[in-house]
One Martini backbone bead per residue (centre of mass of N, CA, C, O) as a GRO file, in nm:
protein
  425
    1UNK     BB    1   1.556  -2.825  -0.190
    2UNK     BB    2   1.218  -2.778  -0.085
    3UNK     BB    3   1.129  -2.517  -0.219
    4UNK     BB    4   1.231  -2.632  -0.530
    5UNK     BB    5   1.068  -2.919  -0.525
    6UNK     BB    6   0.801  -2.804  -0.498
    7UNK     BB    7   0.806  -2.600  -0.779
    8UNK     BB    8   0.817  -2.868  -0.965
    9UNK     BB    9   0.497  -2.950  -0.869
   10UNK     BB   10   0.431  -2.706  -1.070
   11UNK     BB   11   0.339  -2.459  -1.298
   12UNK     BB   12   0.457  -2.269  -1.478
   13UNK     BB   13   0.348  -2.048  -1.408
   14UNK     BB   14   0.358  -2.026  -1.108
   15UNK     BB   15   0.608  -2.008  -1.093
   16UNK     BB   16   0.662  -1.799  -1.218
   17UNK     BB   17   0.516  -1.585  -1.022
   18UNK     BB   18   0.720  -1.617  -0.772
   19UNK     BB   19   0.969  -1.503  -0.926
   20UNK     BB   20   0.792  -1.212  -0.971
   21UNK     BB   21   0.719  -1.173  -0.643
   22UNK     BB   22   1.058  -1.123  -0.597
   23UNK     BB   23   1.100  -0.893  -0.779
   24UNK     BB   24   0.852  -0.690  -0.694
   25UNK     BB   25   0.967  -0.683  -0.431
   26UNK     BB   26   1.255  -0.576  -0.493
   27UNK     BB   27   1.151  -0.288  -0.694
   28UNK     BB   28   0.978  -0.179  -0.451
   29UNK     BB   29   1.201  -0.195  -0.194
   30UNK     BB   30   1.437  -0.009  -0.363
   31UNK     BB   31   1.220   0.265  -0.352
   32UNK     BB   32   1.012   0.344  -0.164
   33UNK     BB   33   1.129   0.419   0.115
   34UNK     BB   34   1.303   0.651   0.045
   35UNK     BB   35   1.115   0.838  -0.121
   36UNK     BB   36   1.098   1.076   0.091
   37UNK     BB   37   1.366   1.153   0.144
   38UNK     BB   38   1.394   1.266  -0.131
   39UNK     BB   39   1.165   1.461  -0.106
   40UNK     BB   40   1.298   1.668   0.148
   41UNK     BB   41   1.650   1.626   0.068
   42UNK     BB   42   1.665   1.655  -0.256
   43UNK     BB   43   1.354   1.855  -0.331
   44UNK     BB   44   1.252   2.034  -0.093
   45UNK     BB   45   0.972   1.922   0.048
   46UNK     BB   46   0.740   1.891   0.221
   47UNK     BB   47   0.515   1.721   0.407
   48UNK     BB   48   0.266   1.759   0.297
   49UNK     BB   49   0.319   1.710   0.010
   50UNK     BB   50   0.424   1.411   0.073
   51UNK     BB   51   0.198   1.318   0.146
   52UNK     BB   52   0.041   1.344  -0.113
   53UNK     BB   53   0.214   1.149  -0.266
   54UNK     BB   54   0.205   0.903  -0.105
   55UNK     BB   55  -0.135   0.886  -0.058
   56UNK     BB   56  -0.175   0.851  -0.351
   57UNK     BB   57  -0.047   0.572  -0.388
   58UNK     BB   58  -0.246   0.389  -0.190
   59UNK     BB   59  -0.515   0.538  -0.299
   60UNK     BB   60  -0.472   0.401  -0.625
   61UNK     BB   61  -0.454   0.106  -0.499
   62UNK     BB   62  -0.729   0.091  -0.286
   63UNK     BB   63  -0.920   0.156  -0.475
   64UNK     BB   64  -0.836  -0.016  -0.730
   65UNK     BB   65  -0.870  -0.318  -0.689
   66UNK     BB   66  -1.173  -0.416  -0.772
   67UNK     BB   67  -1.051  -0.313  -1.101
   68UNK     BB   68  -0.869  -0.528  -1.146
   69UNK     BB   69  -1.024  -0.801  -1.052
   70UNK     BB   70  -1.218  -0.757  -1.260
   71UNK     BB   71  -1.018  -0.766  -1.521
   72UNK     BB   72  -0.886  -1.064  -1.472
   73UNK     BB   73  -1.217  -1.173  -1.544
   74UNK     BB   74  -1.238  -1.006  -1.820
   75UNK     BB   75  -0.911  -1.065  -1.954
   76UNK     BB   76  -0.712  -1.207  -1.802
   77UNK     BB   77  -0.455  -1.196  -1.587
   78UNK     BB   78  -0.218  -1.173  -1.781
   79UNK     BB   79  -0.260  -0.890  -1.899
   80UNK     BB   80  -0.276  -0.754  -1.604
   81UNK     BB   81  -0.006  -0.774  -1.566
   82UNK     BB   82   0.176  -0.706  -1.703
   83UNK     BB   83   0.057  -0.405  -1.729
   84UNK     BB   84   0.135  -0.376  -1.405
   85UNK     BB   85   0.459  -0.353  -1.491
   86UNK     BB   86   0.445  -0.135  -1.718
   87UNK     BB   87   0.323   0.081  -1.506
   88UNK     BB   88   0.557   0.057  -1.320
   89UNK     BB   89   0.792   0.128  -1.500
   90UNK     BB   90   0.685   0.415  -1.567
   91UNK     BB   91   0.655   0.512  -1.220
   92UNK     BB   92   0.966   0.493  -1.210
   93UNK     BB   93   1.117   0.673  -1.410
   94UNK     BB   94   0.979   0.945  -1.369
   95UNK     BB   95   1.132   0.953  -1.092
   96UNK     BB   96   1.391   0.968  -1.261
   97UNK     BB   97   1.331   1.230  -1.373
   98UNK     BB   98   1.148   1.390  -1.175
   99UNK     BB   99   1.067   1.714  -0.993
  100UNK     BB  100   0.803   1.777  -1.041
  101UNK     BB  101   0.526   1.750  -0.940
  102UNK     BB  102   0.339   1.649  -1.146
  103UNK     BB  103   0.559   1.415  -1.198
  104UNK     BB  104   0.523   1.264  -0.914
  105UNK     BB  105   0.203   1.218  -0.909
  106UNK     BB  106   0.249   1.061  -1.195
  107UNK     BB  107   0.397   0.829  -1.039
  108UNK     BB  108   0.217   0.764  -0.775
  109UNK     BB  109   0.001   0.639  -0.901
  110UNK     BB  110   0.117   0.445  -1.126
  111UNK     BB  111   0.210   0.289  -0.899
  112UNK     BB  112  -0.043   0.205  -0.752
  113UNK     BB  113  -0.205   0.091  -0.958
  114UNK     BB  114  -0.016  -0.143  -1.072
  115UNK     BB  115  -0.111  -0.270  -0.756
  116UNK     BB  116  -0.426  -0.320  -0.888
  117UNK     BB  117  -0.340  -0.507  -1.103
  118UNK     BB  118  -0.159  -0.738  -0.973
  119UNK     BB  119  -0.244  -0.867  -0.721
  120UNK     BB  120  -0.513  -0.988  -0.812
  121UNK     BB  121  -0.385  -1.133  -1.084
  122UNK     BB  122  -0.206  -1.314  -0.943
  123UNK     BB  123  -0.377  -1.452  -0.734
  124UNK     BB  124  -0.560  -1.595  -0.952
  125UNK     BB  125  -0.379  -1.743  -1.111
  126UNK     BB  126  -0.296  -1.934  -0.888
  127UNK     BB  127  -0.572  -2.054  -0.820
  128UNK     BB  128  -0.621  -2.168  -1.090
  129UNK     BB  129  -0.331  -2.343  -1.125
  130UNK     BB  130  -0.303  -2.515  -0.802
  131UNK     BB  131  -0.585  -2.617  -0.708
  132UNK     BB  132  -0.529  -2.821  -0.448
  133UNK     BB  133  -0.250  -2.601  -0.385
  134UNK     BB  134  -0.291  -2.341  -0.276
  135UNK     BB  135  -0.150  -2.339  -0.023
  136UNK     BB  136   0.119  -2.415  -0.074
  137UNK     BB  137   0.150  -2.162  -0.315
  138UNK     BB  138   0.135  -1.936  -0.105
  139UNK     BB  139   0.342  -1.995   0.045
  140UNK     BB  140   0.582  -1.966  -0.155
  141UNK     BB  141   0.476  -1.671  -0.191
  142UNK     BB  142   0.593  -1.577   0.078
  143UNK     BB  143   0.862  -1.633   0.074
  144UNK     BB  144   0.952  -1.468  -0.216
  145UNK     BB  145   0.838  -1.216  -0.092
  146UNK     BB  146   1.017  -1.160   0.163
  147UNK     BB  147   1.299  -1.188   0.006
  148UNK     BB  148   1.250  -0.904  -0.157
  149UNK     BB  149   1.164  -0.727   0.109
  150UNK     BB  150   1.506  -0.792   0.207
  151UNK     BB  151   1.646  -0.735  -0.053
  152UNK     BB  152   1.570  -0.432  -0.178
  153UNK     BB  153   1.698  -0.248   0.044
  154UNK     BB  154   1.991  -0.370  -0.001
  155UNK     BB  155   1.955  -0.258  -0.275
  156UNK     BB  156   1.937   0.042  -0.235
  157UNK     BB  157   2.119   0.153  -0.048
  158UNK     BB  158   2.386   0.083  -0.241
  159UNK     BB  159   2.237   0.273  -0.491
  160UNK     BB  160   2.239   0.555  -0.249
  161UNK     BB  161   2.552   0.610  -0.311
  162UNK     BB  162   2.470   0.763  -0.563
  163UNK     BB  163   2.175   0.757  -0.626
  164UNK     BB  164   1.833   0.783  -0.673
  165UNK     BB  165   1.826   0.766  -0.990
  166UNK     BB  166   1.937   0.442  -0.965
  167UNK     BB  167   1.714   0.305  -0.833
  168UNK     BB  168   1.500   0.387  -1.017
  169UNK     BB  169   1.641   0.278  -1.272
  170UNK     BB  170   1.650  -0.039  -1.160
  171UNK     BB  171   1.349  -0.081  -1.067
  172UNK     BB  172   1.249  -0.046  -1.304
  173UNK     BB  173   1.447  -0.276  -1.476
  174UNK     BB  174   1.276  -0.487  -1.356
  175UNK     BB  175   0.990  -0.415  -1.447
  176UNK     BB  176   1.079  -0.487  -1.735
  177UNK     BB  177   1.152  -0.782  -1.722
  178UNK     BB  178   0.891  -0.888  -1.637
  179UNK     BB  179   0.745  -0.830  -1.824
  180UNK     BB  180   0.885  -0.964  -2.048
  181UNK     BB  181   0.844  -1.237  -1.966
  182UNK     BB  182   0.555  -1.287  -1.924
  183UNK     BB  183   0.543  -1.221  -2.252
  184UNK     BB  184   0.689  -1.499  -2.350
  185UNK     BB  185   0.609  -1.725  -2.050
  186UNK     BB  186   0.326  -1.665  -2.001
  187UNK     BB  187   0.048  -1.861  -1.969
  188UNK     BB  188  -0.237  -1.845  -2.187
  189UNK     BB  189  -0.590  -1.847  -2.049
  190UNK     BB  190  -0.897  -1.887  -2.065
  191UNK     BB  191  -1.175  -1.667  -2.136
  192UNK     BB  192  -1.469  -1.578  -2.073
  193UNK     BB  193  -1.738  -1.446  -2.172
  194UNK     BB  194  -1.880  -1.210  -1.990
  195UNK     BB  195  -2.242  -1.257  -1.853
  196UNK     BB  196  -2.187  -0.971  -1.701
  197UNK     BB  197  -2.165  -0.687  -1.540
  198UNK     BB  198  -1.955  -0.541  -1.361
  199UNK     BB  199  -2.149  -0.458  -1.161
  200UNK     BB  200  -2.305  -0.738  -1.100
  201UNK     BB  201  -2.056  -0.867  -0.998
  202UNK     BB  202  -2.014  -0.658  -0.739
  203UNK     BB  203  -2.291  -0.713  -0.591
  204UNK     BB  204  -2.236  -1.005  -0.566
  205UNK     BB  205  -1.987  -1.006  -0.381
  206UNK     BB  206  -2.094  -0.770  -0.163
  207UNK     BB  207  -2.368  -0.988  -0.154
  208UNK     BB  208  -2.165  -1.131   0.021
  209UNK     BB  209  -2.162  -1.231   0.324
  210UNK     BB  210  -1.958  -1.406   0.442
  211UNK     BB  211  -1.731  -1.221   0.311
  212UNK     BB  212  -1.753  -0.959   0.452
  213UNK     BB  213  -1.737  -1.109   0.717
  214UNK     BB  214  -1.438  -1.178   0.679
  215UNK     BB  215  -1.284  -0.965   0.586
  216UNK     BB  216  -1.347  -0.795   0.869
  217UNK     BB  217  -1.225  -1.041   1.062
  218UNK     BB  218  -0.911  -0.971   0.918
  219UNK     BB  219  -0.819  -0.674   0.998
  220UNK     BB  220  -0.602  -0.764   1.168
  221UNK     BB  221  -0.381  -0.855   1.001
  222UNK     BB  222  -0.263  -0.627   0.849
  223UNK     BB  223  -0.256  -0.438   1.087
  224UNK     BB  224  -0.023  -0.587   1.207
  225UNK     BB  225   0.190  -0.628   0.995
  226UNK     BB  226   0.229  -0.311   0.980
  227UNK     BB  227   0.414  -0.333   1.218
  228UNK     BB  228   0.667  -0.381   1.094
  229UNK     BB  229   0.667  -0.041   0.990
  230UNK     BB  230   0.671   0.069   1.260
  231UNK     BB  231   0.672  -0.006   1.585
  232UNK     BB  232   0.932  -0.224   1.582
  233UNK     BB  233   1.118  -0.044   1.447
  234UNK     BB  234   1.087   0.186   1.705
  235UNK     BB  235   1.141  -0.005   1.931
  236UNK     BB  236   1.436  -0.118   1.865
  237UNK     BB  237   1.582   0.185   1.837
  238UNK     BB  238   1.514   0.212   2.136
  239UNK     BB  239   1.614  -0.036   2.284
  240UNK     BB  240   1.950  -0.054   2.078
  241UNK     BB  241   2.033   0.221   1.934
  242UNK     BB  242   2.073   0.050   1.620
  243UNK     BB  243   2.068   0.114   1.289
  244UNK     BB  244   2.041  -0.252   1.230
  245UNK     BB  245   1.794  -0.373   1.365
  246UNK     BB  246   1.578  -0.374   1.139
  247UNK     BB  247   1.727  -0.551   0.960
  248UNK     BB  248   1.667  -0.780   1.158
  249UNK     BB  249   1.398  -0.830   1.128
  250UNK     BB  250   1.406  -0.940   0.874
  251UNK     BB  251   1.614  -1.127   0.842
  252UNK     BB  252   1.438  -1.329   1.038
  253UNK     BB  253   1.178  -1.303   0.893
  254UNK     BB  254   1.304  -1.467   0.643
  255UNK     BB  255   1.468  -1.718   0.778
  256UNK     BB  256   1.146  -1.806   0.840
  257UNK     BB  257   1.055  -1.851   0.561
  258UNK     BB  258   1.255  -2.071   0.465
  259UNK     BB  259   1.213  -2.257   0.673
  260UNK     BB  260   0.878  -2.263   0.728
  261UNK     BB  261   0.682  -2.264   0.607
  262UNK     BB  262   0.596  -2.506   0.458
  263UNK     BB  263   0.605  -2.708   0.719
  264UNK     BB  264   0.316  -2.553   0.796
  265UNK     BB  265   0.117  -2.588   0.580
  266UNK     BB  266   0.154  -2.882   0.556
  267UNK     BB  267   0.080  -2.992   0.850
  268UNK     BB  268  -0.174  -2.809   0.867
  269UNK     BB  269  -0.404  -2.908   0.595
  270UNK     BB  270  -0.464  -3.191   0.725
  271UNK     BB  271  -0.540  -3.044   1.019
  272UNK     BB  272  -0.804  -2.910   1.024
  273UNK     BB  273  -0.933  -2.617   0.965
  274UNK     BB  274  -0.891  -2.316   0.851
  275UNK     BB  275  -1.038  -2.130   1.032
  276UNK     BB  276  -0.836  -2.222   1.277
  277UNK     BB  277  -0.577  -2.156   1.181
  278UNK     BB  278  -0.637  -1.836   1.129
  279UNK     BB  279  -0.693  -1.784   1.444
  280UNK     BB  280  -0.431  -1.867   1.532
  281UNK     BB  281  -0.248  -1.674   1.359
  282UNK     BB  282  -0.382  -1.418   1.496
  283UNK     BB  283  -0.276  -1.503   1.795
  284UNK     BB  284   0.042  -1.491   1.715
  285UNK     BB  285   0.041  -1.213   1.678
  286UNK     BB  286  -0.041  -1.063   1.927
  287UNK     BB  287   0.153  -1.155   2.081
  288UNK     BB  288   0.412  -1.045   1.984
  289UNK     BB  289   0.342  -0.773   2.182
  290UNK     BB  290   0.455  -0.842   2.440
  291UNK     BB  291   0.745  -0.856   2.486
  292UNK     BB  292   0.816  -0.539   2.395
  293UNK     BB  293   0.690  -0.429   2.671
  294UNK     BB  294   0.966  -0.495   2.839
  295UNK     BB  295   1.103  -0.213   2.663
  296UNK     BB  296   0.905  -0.024   2.722
  297UNK     BB  297   1.002   0.308   2.827
  298UNK     BB  298   1.324   0.276   2.851
  299UNK     BB  299   1.597   0.487   2.909
  300UNK     BB  300   1.817   0.248   2.852
  301UNK     BB  301   2.021   0.125   2.583
  302UNK     BB  302   2.084  -0.196   2.425
  303UNK     BB  303   2.117  -0.502   2.281
  304UNK     BB  304   1.941  -0.662   2.465
  305UNK     BB  305   1.684  -0.529   2.439
  306UNK     BB  306   1.571  -0.630   2.168
  307UNK     BB  307   1.508  -0.933   2.187
  308UNK     BB  308   1.185  -0.889   2.270
  309UNK     BB  309   1.165  -0.748   1.950
  310UNK     BB  310   1.223  -1.009   1.820
  311UNK     BB  311   1.038  -1.205   1.925
  312UNK     BB  312   0.777  -1.058   1.806
  313UNK     BB  313   0.858  -1.068   1.525
  314UNK     BB  314   0.801  -1.356   1.510
  315UNK     BB  315   0.553  -1.397   1.584
  316UNK     BB  316   0.461  -1.224   1.345
  317UNK     BB  317   0.544  -1.437   1.132
  318UNK     BB  318   0.448  -1.677   1.200
  319UNK     BB  319   0.109  -1.627   1.207
  320UNK     BB  320   0.131  -1.546   0.897
  321UNK     BB  321   0.223  -1.857   0.802
  322UNK     BB  322  -0.045  -1.965   0.888
  323UNK     BB  323  -0.250  -1.797   0.764
  324UNK     BB  324  -0.227  -1.677   0.505
  325UNK     BB  325  -0.275  -1.935   0.286
  326UNK     BB  326  -0.555  -2.008   0.404
  327UNK     BB  327  -0.642  -1.705   0.333
  328UNK     BB  328  -0.599  -1.782  -0.026
  329UNK     BB  329  -0.732  -2.024  -0.044
  330UNK     BB  330  -1.055  -1.927   0.034
  331UNK     BB  331  -1.148  -1.653  -0.135
  332UNK     BB  332  -1.267  -1.826  -0.364
  333UNK     BB  333  -1.494  -2.025  -0.238
  334UNK     BB  334  -1.719  -1.807  -0.201
  335UNK     BB  335  -1.736  -1.817  -0.545
  336UNK     BB  336  -1.768  -1.782  -0.839
  337UNK     BB  337  -1.431  -1.890  -1.056
  338UNK     BB  338  -1.541  -1.606  -1.242
  339UNK     BB  339  -1.445  -1.402  -0.948
  340UNK     BB  340  -1.174  -1.394  -0.821
  341UNK     BB  341  -1.019  -1.156  -0.848
  342UNK     BB  342  -1.290  -0.967  -0.693
  343UNK     BB  343  -1.261  -1.106  -0.458
  344UNK     BB  344  -0.968  -0.991  -0.408
  345UNK     BB  345  -1.014  -0.703  -0.450
  346UNK     BB  346  -1.201  -0.646  -0.209
  347UNK     BB  347  -1.000  -0.784  -0.001
  348UNK     BB  348  -0.762  -0.560  -0.044
  349UNK     BB  349  -0.933  -0.328  -0.012
  350UNK     BB  350  -1.023  -0.354   0.312
  351UNK     BB  351  -0.734  -0.416   0.414
  352UNK     BB  352  -0.587  -0.123   0.331
  353UNK     BB  353  -0.777   0.028   0.496
  354UNK     BB  354  -0.719  -0.120   0.763
  355UNK     BB  355  -0.404  -0.060   0.776
  356UNK     BB  356  -0.436   0.262   0.739
  357UNK     BB  357  -0.580   0.300   1.030
  358UNK     BB  358  -0.437   0.135   1.225
  359UNK     BB  359  -0.156   0.296   1.156
  360UNK     BB  360  -0.273   0.560   1.301
  361UNK     BB  361  -0.341   0.427   1.577
  362UNK     BB  362  -0.103   0.387   1.662
  363UNK     BB  363   0.068   0.622   1.611
  364UNK     BB  364  -0.110   0.786   1.811
  365UNK     BB  365  -0.072   0.675   2.041
  366UNK     BB  366   0.292   0.687   2.034
  367UNK     BB  367   0.278   0.983   2.015
  368UNK     BB  368   0.028   1.103   2.208
  369UNK     BB  369  -0.095   0.868   2.440
  370UNK     BB  370   0.245   0.790   2.564
  371UNK     BB  371   0.382   1.042   2.594
  372UNK     BB  372   0.180   1.192   2.773
  373UNK     BB  373   0.143   0.948   2.978
  374UNK     BB  374   0.351   0.749   3.022
  375UNK     BB  375   0.221   0.498   2.816
  376UNK     BB  376   0.452   0.253   2.693
  377UNK     BB  377   0.248   0.016   2.572
  378UNK     BB  378  -0.020   0.078   2.457
  379UNK     BB  379   0.028   0.027   2.185
  380UNK     BB  380   0.038  -0.306   2.211
  381UNK     BB  381  -0.209  -0.380   2.354
  382UNK     BB  382  -0.363  -0.269   2.106
  383UNK     BB  383  -0.284  -0.465   1.908
  384UNK     BB  384  -0.344  -0.748   2.084
  385UNK     BB  385  -0.653  -0.673   2.105
  386UNK     BB  386  -0.741  -0.656   1.789
  387UNK     BB  387  -0.646  -0.929   1.699
  388UNK     BB  388  -0.818  -1.105   1.934
  389UNK     BB  389  -1.054  -1.002   1.739
  390UNK     BB  390  -1.034  -1.107   1.550
  391UNK     BB  391  -0.967  -1.409   1.608
  392UNK     BB  392  -1.248  -1.447   1.688
  393UNK     BB  393  -1.439  -1.360   1.446
  394UNK     BB  394  -1.342  -1.638   1.296
  395UNK     BB  395  -1.418  -1.832   1.561
  396UNK     BB  396  -1.754  -1.752   1.486
  397UNK     BB  397  -1.736  -1.824   1.201
  398UNK     BB  398  -1.673  -2.145   1.244
  399UNK     BB  399  -1.893  -2.217   1.398
  400UNK     BB  400  -2.136  -2.103   1.203
  401UNK     BB  401  -2.048  -2.187   0.913
  402UNK     BB  402  -1.925  -1.947   0.715
  403UNK     BB  403  -1.724  -2.112   0.600
  404UNK     BB  404  -1.616  -2.275   0.383
  405UNK     BB  405  -1.501  -2.601   0.261
  406UNK     BB  406  -1.159  -2.769   0.221
  407UNK     BB  407  -1.004  -2.974   0.109
  408UNK     BB  408  -0.795  -3.192   0.129
  409UNK     BB  409  -0.517  -3.306  -0.022
  410UNK     BB  410  -0.387  -3.543  -0.214
  411UNK     BB  411  -0.108  -3.682  -0.204
  412UNK     BB  412  -0.059  -3.906  -0.421
  413UNK     BB  413  -0.061  -3.692  -0.621
  414UNK     BB  414  -0.040  -3.556  -0.911
  415UNK     BB  415   0.138  -3.363  -1.063
  416UNK     BB  416   0.086  -3.056  -1.238
  417UNK     BB  417   0.040  -2.952  -1.551
  418UNK     BB  418   0.179  -2.798  -1.835
  419UNK     BB  419  -0.070  -2.560  -1.958
  420UNK     BB  420  -0.139  -2.412  -2.236
  421UNK     BB  421  -0.321  -2.136  -2.334
  422UNK     BB  422  -0.616  -1.958  -2.452
  423UNK     BB  423  -0.691  -1.632  -2.505
  424UNK     BB  424  -0.959  -1.423  -2.452
  425UNK     BB  425  -1.156  -1.118  -2.529
   0.00000   0.00000   0.00000
């Protein structure tokens, strides 16, 4: 299988972190999608309190991305990854043990903090170890992440036949196993003593106008990708009146990733500029919201009406497959190598806010504007315009040569060797 053969060409650290991401997404989606139902149906909490608990998880993750990225730069990505998985293990254990509000809030904050720690740290480690094959490494990263996002809910739905605590304990066990595996196997990398204060690093990254412009231009990518969990599931259910339609959207996306992600990245990385392909991917993501308009607001549901929604979801996945590896490859090229984690942290902080604001706006257009005006197509047109604006912004930066150049890797270059390193603190 091409995925496995490509994995063998990377150092041990990258291979381990690919499997780690499969486990991270499996454990996360095994529990989190069912948390709101547990809080309301099993514990009897009000919608307002549930919103606070879930909101604190998102806030603690998005608000601390920058700190997690800086920690990876200053303390070493390996230690931060291990700490993040350990913290999420504790958070999920608390979800299994507790039904009091203070305990639930603590569990939610710890779960978000964990993501803020290991998300930028993992990408920092992959970028540092993959050398000039970053795009291919992040393409594989997407494959494993998407597969985990499919396996998690499937496993979670089975465990919920027992009870929520069984799902929470299993999710905690997944993260405990990841913590132990990384502690034993993940090679340490040498980390130089910081030459500046952390606030100085932040000022340097935030003062990088090219990077800030790129990060703001990319908000469309994460705003649209979040609609895989909001707009498109609602569209699939309304169009088909079939409970399994949402799972089919994710199954189709996972199969597409397994079959095409590596092929797409390998075909594109030697042709054209990174900015060109990122703008193209954003455009394809935007076009994914055109087919569902055909069945928006229909009065009768039928399984065949799911097809336009499925086509839209596949276009959205295709756009992500085109753009995402090159986005992850490009971010470290904006500044100093020893600030890679800080660049990823700020990028994810901006993207997280964009996804939250975008989802809120689309939710408003779904529940308010479309319902009261009868304009069922309005949310899809908003997504189309949002994505095309983002694609245009990236294309403009490319024309202005505001994006760093990334050389295409030499296809005849030997595979990167495994290289254990010492890590200083």
